[in-house]
Short mmCIF file of C-alpha atoms and ligand atoms in Angstrom, two decimals:
data_model
loop_
_atom_site.label_atom_id
_atom_site.label_comp_id
_atom_site.label_asym_id
_atom_site.label_seq_id
_atom_site.Cartn_x
_atom_site.Cartn_y
_atom_site.Cartn_z
CA MET A 96 19.55 -16.06 -5.20
CA THR A 97 17.64 -18.27 -3.21
CA ARG A 98 14.33 -16.99 -2.80
CA MET A 99 12.07 -17.53 0.57
CA THR A 100 8.37 -18.71 -0.12
CA LEU A 101 6.02 -16.91 1.98
CA PRO A 102 4.06 -18.83 4.86
CA ALA A 103 0.70 -19.75 5.30
CA LEU A 104 -0.69 -17.83 8.40
CA SER A 105 -0.28 -20.59 11.26
CA GLY A 106 -2.63 -17.79 13.63
CA PRO A 107 -5.76 -19.11 15.89
CA PRO A 108 -8.46 -18.85 12.80
CA GLY A 109 -10.69 -17.47 15.41
CA ASP A 110 -8.95 -14.68 15.55
CA ARG A 111 -10.40 -13.48 12.45
CA LEU A 112 -12.09 -9.76 11.90
CA GLU A 113 -15.55 -9.70 11.56
CA VAL A 114 -16.77 -8.71 8.61
CA VAL A 115 -19.73 -5.71 8.71
CA SER A 116 -21.27 -3.88 6.58
CA ALA A 117 -22.01 -0.91 8.69
CA TRP A 118 -19.89 0.24 11.71
CA ASP A 119 -22.66 -0.85 14.87
CA ASP A 120 -21.70 1.86 17.29
CA ALA A 121 -24.40 0.49 19.88
CA THR A 122 -22.00 -2.39 21.10
CA PRO A 123 -20.88 -1.94 24.45
CA TYR A 124 -17.03 -1.33 25.01
CA GLN A 125 -16.24 -4.78 26.88
CA SER A 126 -18.19 -6.87 23.80
CA TRP A 127 -16.33 -4.99 20.53
CA ARG A 128 -14.40 -7.19 18.23
CA PRO A 129 -11.96 -5.71 15.40
CA GLN A 130 -14.17 -5.59 12.65
CA ILE A 131 -13.76 -5.14 9.08
CA LEU A 132 -16.05 -2.63 7.45
CA VAL A 133 -17.24 -3.54 3.67
CA PRO A 134 -19.63 -1.38 2.49
CA ALA A 135 -22.55 -2.72 0.69
CA THR A 136 -21.53 -1.18 -2.24
CA PHE A 137 -18.00 -2.82 -2.47
CA ARG A 138 -17.23 -5.10 -5.58
CA PRO A 139 -13.29 -7.09 -4.99
CA ALA A 140 -10.49 -5.73 -7.51
CA THR A 141 -9.49 -8.35 -10.60
CA PRO A 142 -5.83 -8.30 -11.55
CA SER A 143 -4.22 -6.42 -12.57
CA ARG A 144 -4.65 -3.70 -10.38
CA VAL A 145 -2.23 -0.92 -9.53
CA TYR A 146 -2.42 0.96 -6.15
CA ALA A 147 -1.16 3.58 -4.75
CA VAL A 148 -0.76 3.94 -0.66
CA VAL A 149 -0.87 7.36 0.00
CA ASN A 150 -0.93 9.65 3.00
CA GLN A 151 1.36 13.00 3.90
CA LYS A 152 1.21 12.06 7.38
CA GLY A 153 4.69 10.34 8.05
CA GLY A 154 4.27 7.18 9.91
CA ALA A 155 1.12 6.50 9.20
CA GLY A 156 1.93 3.23 7.88
CA LYS A 157 2.15 3.15 4.53
CA THR A 158 5.67 0.89 3.87
CA THR A 159 4.11 -1.61 6.13
CA THR A 160 0.82 -1.52 4.65
CA ALA A 161 2.58 -2.00 1.00
CA VAL A 162 4.57 -4.96 1.96
CA GLU A 163 1.85 -7.05 3.33
CA LEU A 164 -0.33 -6.10 0.99
CA GLY A 165 1.80 -7.41 -0.98
CA ALA A 166 2.72 -9.83 0.87
CA ALA A 167 -0.37 -11.90 1.03
CA TRP A 168 -0.98 -11.41 -2.56
CA ALA A 169 2.10 -13.27 -3.41
CA ALA A 170 1.50 -16.31 -1.18
CA GLN A 171 -1.61 -16.43 -2.94
CA GLY A 172 1.01 -17.26 -5.58
CA LEU A 173 0.02 -13.93 -7.84
CA ARG A 174 2.57 -11.48 -9.44
CA VAL A 175 3.31 -8.64 -7.08
CA ARG A 176 5.57 -5.69 -7.41
CA LEU A 177 6.48 -2.80 -4.97
CA VAL A 178 7.53 0.66 -6.25
CA ASP A 179 9.39 2.54 -3.96
CA ALA A 180 7.69 6.38 -4.40
CA ASP A 181 10.03 7.56 -1.14
CA THR A 182 13.41 9.30 -1.06
CA GLN A 183 13.84 8.78 2.21
CA GLU A 184 16.55 5.89 2.75
CA ALA A 185 15.98 2.95 5.00
CA ALA A 186 12.45 2.55 3.86
CA LEU A 187 10.98 0.22 1.49
CA SER A 188 14.01 -0.27 -0.63
CA ALA A 189 15.81 -1.15 2.39
CA TRP A 190 13.54 -3.53 4.40
CA LEU A 191 13.04 -6.03 1.08
CA VAL A 192 16.62 -5.34 -0.94
CA PRO A 193 16.45 -5.60 -4.90
CA ALA A 194 18.85 -8.16 -6.20
CA TYR A 195 21.23 -6.09 -8.96
CA PRO A 196 22.35 -8.25 -11.68
CA GLU A 197 26.32 -7.97 -11.50
CA GLY A 198 27.95 -5.41 -13.66
CA GLU A 199 24.91 -3.76 -15.31
CA PRO A 200 23.96 -0.35 -13.91
CA ARG A 201 21.58 -0.22 -11.25
CA HIS A 202 18.34 1.50 -12.20
CA SER A 203 15.67 3.13 -10.05
CA LEU A 204 11.76 5.03 -10.19
CA ARG A 205 13.88 8.32 -10.56
CA SER A 206 15.63 6.88 -13.38
CA VAL A 207 12.05 6.42 -15.16
CA PHE A 208 10.93 9.99 -14.42
CA PHE A 209 14.05 11.05 -16.72
CA ASP A 210 13.66 8.91 -19.23
CA GLU A 211 16.37 6.80 -18.49
CA CYS A 212 15.08 3.20 -18.83
CA THR A 213 11.50 1.57 -19.03
CA LEU A 214 9.49 0.25 -15.33
CA THR A 215 10.72 -3.18 -16.63
CA GLU A 216 14.61 -2.36 -16.86
CA ALA A 217 13.59 -0.65 -13.00
CA THR A 218 12.44 -3.33 -11.20
CA TYR A 219 14.21 -6.45 -9.46
CA PRO A 220 13.47 -9.47 -7.55
CA THR A 221 13.98 -9.36 -3.62
CA THR A 222 14.70 -12.48 -1.67
CA VAL A 223 10.81 -12.70 -1.66
CA GLU A 224 9.28 -15.26 -3.99
CA GLY A 225 6.98 -13.95 -6.25
CA LEU A 226 7.75 -10.20 -4.29
CA ASP A 227 9.86 -7.42 -6.95
CA ILE A 228 10.61 -3.79 -6.25
CA VAL A 229 11.14 -0.68 -8.23
CA PRO A 230 13.45 0.63 -5.82
CA SER A 231 14.19 4.72 -4.76
CA GLY A 232 16.82 6.69 -2.66
CA ALA A 233 17.34 10.20 -2.00
CA ASP A 234 18.30 11.03 -5.75
CA LEU A 235 14.37 10.83 -6.40
CA ALA A 236 14.00 13.78 -4.74
CA ARG A 237 15.58 15.32 -7.69
CA VAL A 238 12.09 15.06 -9.46
CA GLU A 239 10.45 17.81 -7.11
CA TYR A 240 12.80 20.06 -8.30
CA GLU A 241 13.83 19.34 -11.25
CA ARG A 242 10.24 18.64 -12.76
CA PRO A 243 11.03 16.44 -15.56
CA ILE A 244 8.70 16.60 -18.57
CA GLY A 245 5.26 15.17 -17.80
CA ALA A 246 6.15 14.53 -14.20
CA GLU A 247 2.82 13.86 -13.35
CA ASN A 248 1.98 11.48 -15.65
CA ALA A 249 5.33 9.38 -15.70
CA ILE A 250 4.30 6.42 -13.28
CA ALA A 251 0.93 6.03 -15.63
CA ALA A 252 3.18 6.29 -19.33
CA ALA A 253 5.62 3.82 -17.68
CA LEU A 254 2.92 1.45 -17.25
CA ARG A 255 0.91 2.22 -20.17
CA GLN A 256 3.95 1.44 -22.16
CA GLU A 257 4.89 -1.95 -20.16
CA ALA A 258 2.00 -3.74 -20.71
CA GLU A 259 1.43 -2.65 -24.35
CA GLU A 260 5.61 -4.42 -24.45
CA ALA A 261 4.14 -7.39 -22.80
CA GLY A 262 0.77 -7.86 -25.36
CA GLY A 263 -1.70 -5.56 -23.62
CA ARG A 264 -1.49 -7.06 -19.93
CA SER A 265 0.86 -5.60 -17.30
CA PRO A 266 3.38 -8.54 -16.66
CA TYR A 267 2.21 -8.09 -12.62
CA ASP A 268 -0.71 -8.81 -11.27
CA VAL A 269 -0.63 -6.14 -8.44
CA THR A 270 1.72 -3.29 -8.14
CA LEU A 271 1.85 -1.30 -5.08
CA ILE A 272 3.27 2.24 -4.81
CA ASP A 273 4.90 3.07 -1.50
CA GLY A 274 3.85 6.70 -1.06
CA ALA A 275 6.39 9.35 0.95
CA PRO A 276 4.89 11.39 3.35
CA SER A 277 4.18 14.70 1.09
CA LEU A 278 1.74 15.30 -1.42
CA GLY A 279 3.97 16.63 -3.79
CA LEU A 280 5.07 15.94 -7.65
CA VAL A 281 5.64 11.75 -6.95
CA THR A 282 2.51 11.56 -4.80
CA ILE A 283 0.53 12.95 -7.68
CA ALA A 284 2.19 10.78 -9.95
CA ALA A 285 1.64 7.42 -8.16
CA LEU A 286 -2.40 8.64 -7.63
CA THR A 287 -2.37 9.75 -11.09
CA GLY A 288 -0.60 5.79 -12.64
CA ALA A 289 -2.76 3.97 -9.77
CA ASP A 290 -6.30 2.45 -10.47
CA ALA A 291 -7.15 3.00 -6.38
CA ALA A 292 -5.60 4.49 -3.58
CA ILE A 293 -5.53 2.52 -0.33
CA VAL A 294 -5.20 5.07 2.65
CA PRO A 295 -3.50 4.12 5.91
CA VAL A 296 -4.12 5.68 9.17
CA SER A 297 -2.64 5.36 12.31
CA VAL A 298 -5.06 5.88 14.83
CA GLY A 299 -2.95 7.47 17.60
CA GLY A 300 -0.89 9.48 15.20
CA LEU A 301 -4.77 10.95 13.37
CA ASP A 302 -4.20 14.50 12.14
CA LEU A 303 -8.03 15.73 10.60
CA LEU A 304 -6.34 18.74 9.13
CA GLY A 305 -4.15 16.14 7.14
CA MET A 306 -6.58 13.73 6.23
CA ARG A 307 -8.68 17.03 4.70
CA SER A 308 -5.62 17.47 2.67
CA LEU A 309 -5.75 14.72 1.27
CA HIS A 310 -9.07 14.41 0.72
CA LYS A 311 -8.88 16.76 -1.36
CA THR A 312 -5.98 15.88 -3.06
CA VAL A 313 -7.61 12.87 -4.21
CA ARG A 314 -10.39 14.36 -5.66
CA SER A 315 -8.11 17.44 -7.63
CA VAL A 316 -6.40 14.23 -9.21
CA GLN A 317 -9.61 12.37 -10.01
CA ARG A 318 -10.83 15.83 -11.80
CA LYS A 319 -7.65 16.35 -13.88
CA THR A 320 -5.03 13.44 -13.76
CA ASN A 321 -6.87 10.33 -13.26
CA PRO A 322 -10.78 10.44 -13.95
CA LYS A 323 -10.98 6.02 -12.64
CA LEU A 324 -9.09 6.56 -9.59
CA THR A 325 -11.20 5.05 -6.34
CA VAL A 326 -9.91 4.79 -3.00
CA ASP A 327 -10.50 1.40 -1.77
CA ALA A 328 -9.10 1.07 1.17
CA VAL A 329 -9.03 2.30 4.45
CA VAL A 330 -5.94 0.70 7.13
CA MET A 331 -6.14 1.93 10.42
CA THR A 332 -2.42 0.62 11.50
CA ALA A 333 -0.89 0.02 14.87
CA TRP A 334 -4.96 -0.52 15.98
CA ASP A 335 -5.88 -1.01 19.66
CA LYS A 336 -9.28 -1.58 21.14
CA SER A 337 -10.18 1.76 22.12
CA THR A 338 -12.97 4.45 22.39
CA LEU A 339 -10.61 6.28 20.13
CA ALA A 340 -9.53 3.77 17.60
CA ARG A 341 -13.92 3.56 16.96
CA GLN A 342 -14.10 6.99 16.29
CA VAL A 343 -11.20 7.21 13.69
CA ALA A 344 -13.36 4.26 12.09
CA SER A 345 -16.76 6.21 11.87
CA ARG A 346 -14.57 9.51 10.98
CA VAL A 347 -12.84 7.72 7.77
CA ALA A 348 -15.81 5.96 6.62
CA GLU A 349 -17.58 8.73 6.38
CA ASP A 350 -14.57 10.28 4.04
CA TYR A 351 -14.34 7.26 1.91
CA PRO A 352 -17.75 5.67 1.88
CA ASP A 353 -17.21 3.03 -0.69
CA ALA A 354 -13.89 2.12 0.99
CA VAL A 355 -13.44 -0.96 2.60
CA VAL A 356 -12.08 -0.09 6.08
CA PHE A 357 -9.75 -2.36 8.31
CA PRO A 358 -7.71 -2.45 11.72
CA ALA A 359 -4.38 -4.42 10.91
CA ARG A 360 -3.48 -4.86 14.73
CA ARG A 361 -0.75 -3.20 16.76
CA SER A 362 2.06 -6.05 17.35
CA VAL A 363 5.73 -5.45 18.33
CA ARG A 364 6.65 -8.49 15.18
CA ALA A 365 5.42 -5.97 12.64
CA ALA A 366 7.62 -2.95 14.27
CA GLU A 367 10.50 -6.05 14.20
CA ALA A 368 9.41 -7.11 10.22
CA PRO A 369 12.25 -4.23 8.38
CA ILE A 370 14.97 -5.33 10.79
CA THR A 371 14.77 -8.68 9.60
CA GLN A 372 14.33 -7.40 5.85
CA THR A 373 11.66 -9.98 5.69
CA PRO A 374 7.47 -9.21 5.07
CA VAL A 375 5.84 -9.22 8.75
CA ARG A 376 4.21 -12.32 7.05
CA ALA A 377 7.20 -14.31 7.37
CA HIS A 378 8.80 -13.08 10.16
CA ALA A 379 5.54 -13.69 12.55
CA PRO A 380 3.04 -16.21 10.57
CA GLU A 381 1.36 -16.29 13.95
CA SER A 382 0.91 -12.81 14.43
CA THR A 383 -2.69 -10.54 14.62
CA ALA A 384 -0.94 -7.91 11.52
CA ALA A 385 -0.09 -10.57 9.76
CA ALA A 386 -3.87 -12.46 9.52
CA ASP A 387 -5.29 -9.08 9.72
CA TYR A 388 -3.01 -7.58 6.08
CA ALA A 389 -4.17 -11.41 4.65
CA GLN A 390 -7.68 -11.06 5.31
CA GLY A 391 -8.02 -7.36 3.95
CA ALA A 392 -5.85 -8.98 0.97
CA ASP A 393 -8.39 -11.36 0.45
CA LEU A 394 -11.28 -8.96 0.56
CA LEU A 395 -10.07 -6.04 -1.73
CA LEU A 396 -8.94 -8.56 -4.92
CA ARG A 397 -9.53 -11.75 -5.84
CA GLY A 398 -8.28 -13.25 -8.70
CA ALA A 399 -5.98 -16.20 -9.69
CA ALA A 400 -2.69 -16.27 -10.75
N1 ATP B 740 0.33 -3.01 13.06
C1 ATP B 740 1.78 -2.43 13.88
N2 ATP B 740 1.64 -2.53 15.22
C2 ATP B 740 2.89 -2.20 15.49
N3 ATP B 740 3.75 -1.20 14.73
C3 ATP B 740 3.47 -1.03 13.49
C4 ATP B 740 2.20 -1.12 12.56
N4 ATP B 740 1.95 -1.17 11.49
C5 ATP B 740 3.40 -0.38 11.22
N5 ATP B 740 4.33 -0.17 12.59
C6 ATP B 740 5.31 0.54 12.77
O1 ATP B 740 4.44 1.98 12.60
C7 ATP B 740 5.86 2.54 12.06
C8 ATP B 740 5.42 3.33 11.04
O2 ATP B 740 5.41 2.56 10.12
P1 ATP B 740 5.56 2.61 8.30
O3 ATP B 740 7.18 3.17 8.37
O4 ATP B 740 4.67 1.77 7.72
O5 ATP B 740 4.62 4.23 8.62
P2 ATP B 740 5.45 4.71 6.54
O6 ATP B 740 3.46 5.60 7.02
O7 ATP B 740 5.30 4.60 5.85
O8 ATP B 740 5.87 6.22 7.27
P3 ATP B 740 6.74 6.83 6.97
O9 ATP B 740 5.74 8.28 6.16
O10 ATP B 740 8.20 7.75 7.17
O11 ATP B 740 7.33 6.58 5.39
C9 ATP B 740 7.10 1.42 12.23
O12 ATP B 740 8.32 1.72 12.73
C10 ATP B 740 6.04 0.57 11.75
O13 ATP B 740 7.16 -0.68 12.27
MG1 MG B 741 6.97 4.77 4.56
#
């Protein structure tokens, strides 16, 4: 299999997001520039790092965010793995198709939950250099109704075992878990296994009650199964300049005061990318969406490969 190398970005350099440490609500609408909020308390993470990309709202931009942040880090030479934690067909595992070796059993995240294989055995290369995947399919739903022993801790345990077998450190610089539109057992397991959550929010589809229950879930996980969990980023997906977008930004910054908040600007090229089975960064390296995710990725995590 030949693997595609991710391109450098080709967008206009003047089109970058302005970095601020607080929202400036006083600037008139006409003179606004899209901004990335980096709170004074925020420190970039270093590898190896595990992120859970979560929001129980459907279509919030979870899969796009996982793929594009992953692609941005892979383009820097980091070893990146995406974990599909969603039962929907035609989601992540159809976007970045795993290359299964011939004549061997095909594993998935479900096999890890049911102790049928290790996380490493369920990880496959994709056609993109530096991006590997743990695939899933509809049978992942069995986890929710059969509730295998220790399911909440299954991802954490699998990551720990993998690191131990690799001499104490994960073989991946970044693992990004793409969550399902649900706060079920698999999402809890993702948050339990992660160092940090990343929350994509679709400005148009913002659901304030939903944001409340997500916030409560994160706090329960912090209290009960993963005290070290932080929320490192909120991504406003398919962002357009609007008064609503600015209100949404202020609102989420209140909920997650230590998180970086950034827009991923609306771009038709982002919506096309899954069909081409390549990240937006490869499909449209000149797009604002690719540039915004690259800038967010740079701020969130720094580290030599
Ligand atoms: N920056 C963007 N510009 C335009 N369209 C976008 C952008 N980001 C995401 N989209 C589109 O929005 C839709 C939802 O995005 P995505 O599939 O990433 O959300 P999701 O949260 O993973 O959904 P689900 O809850 O079904 O898993 C997709 O059609 C995607 O292509
Ligand atoms: Mg998705």
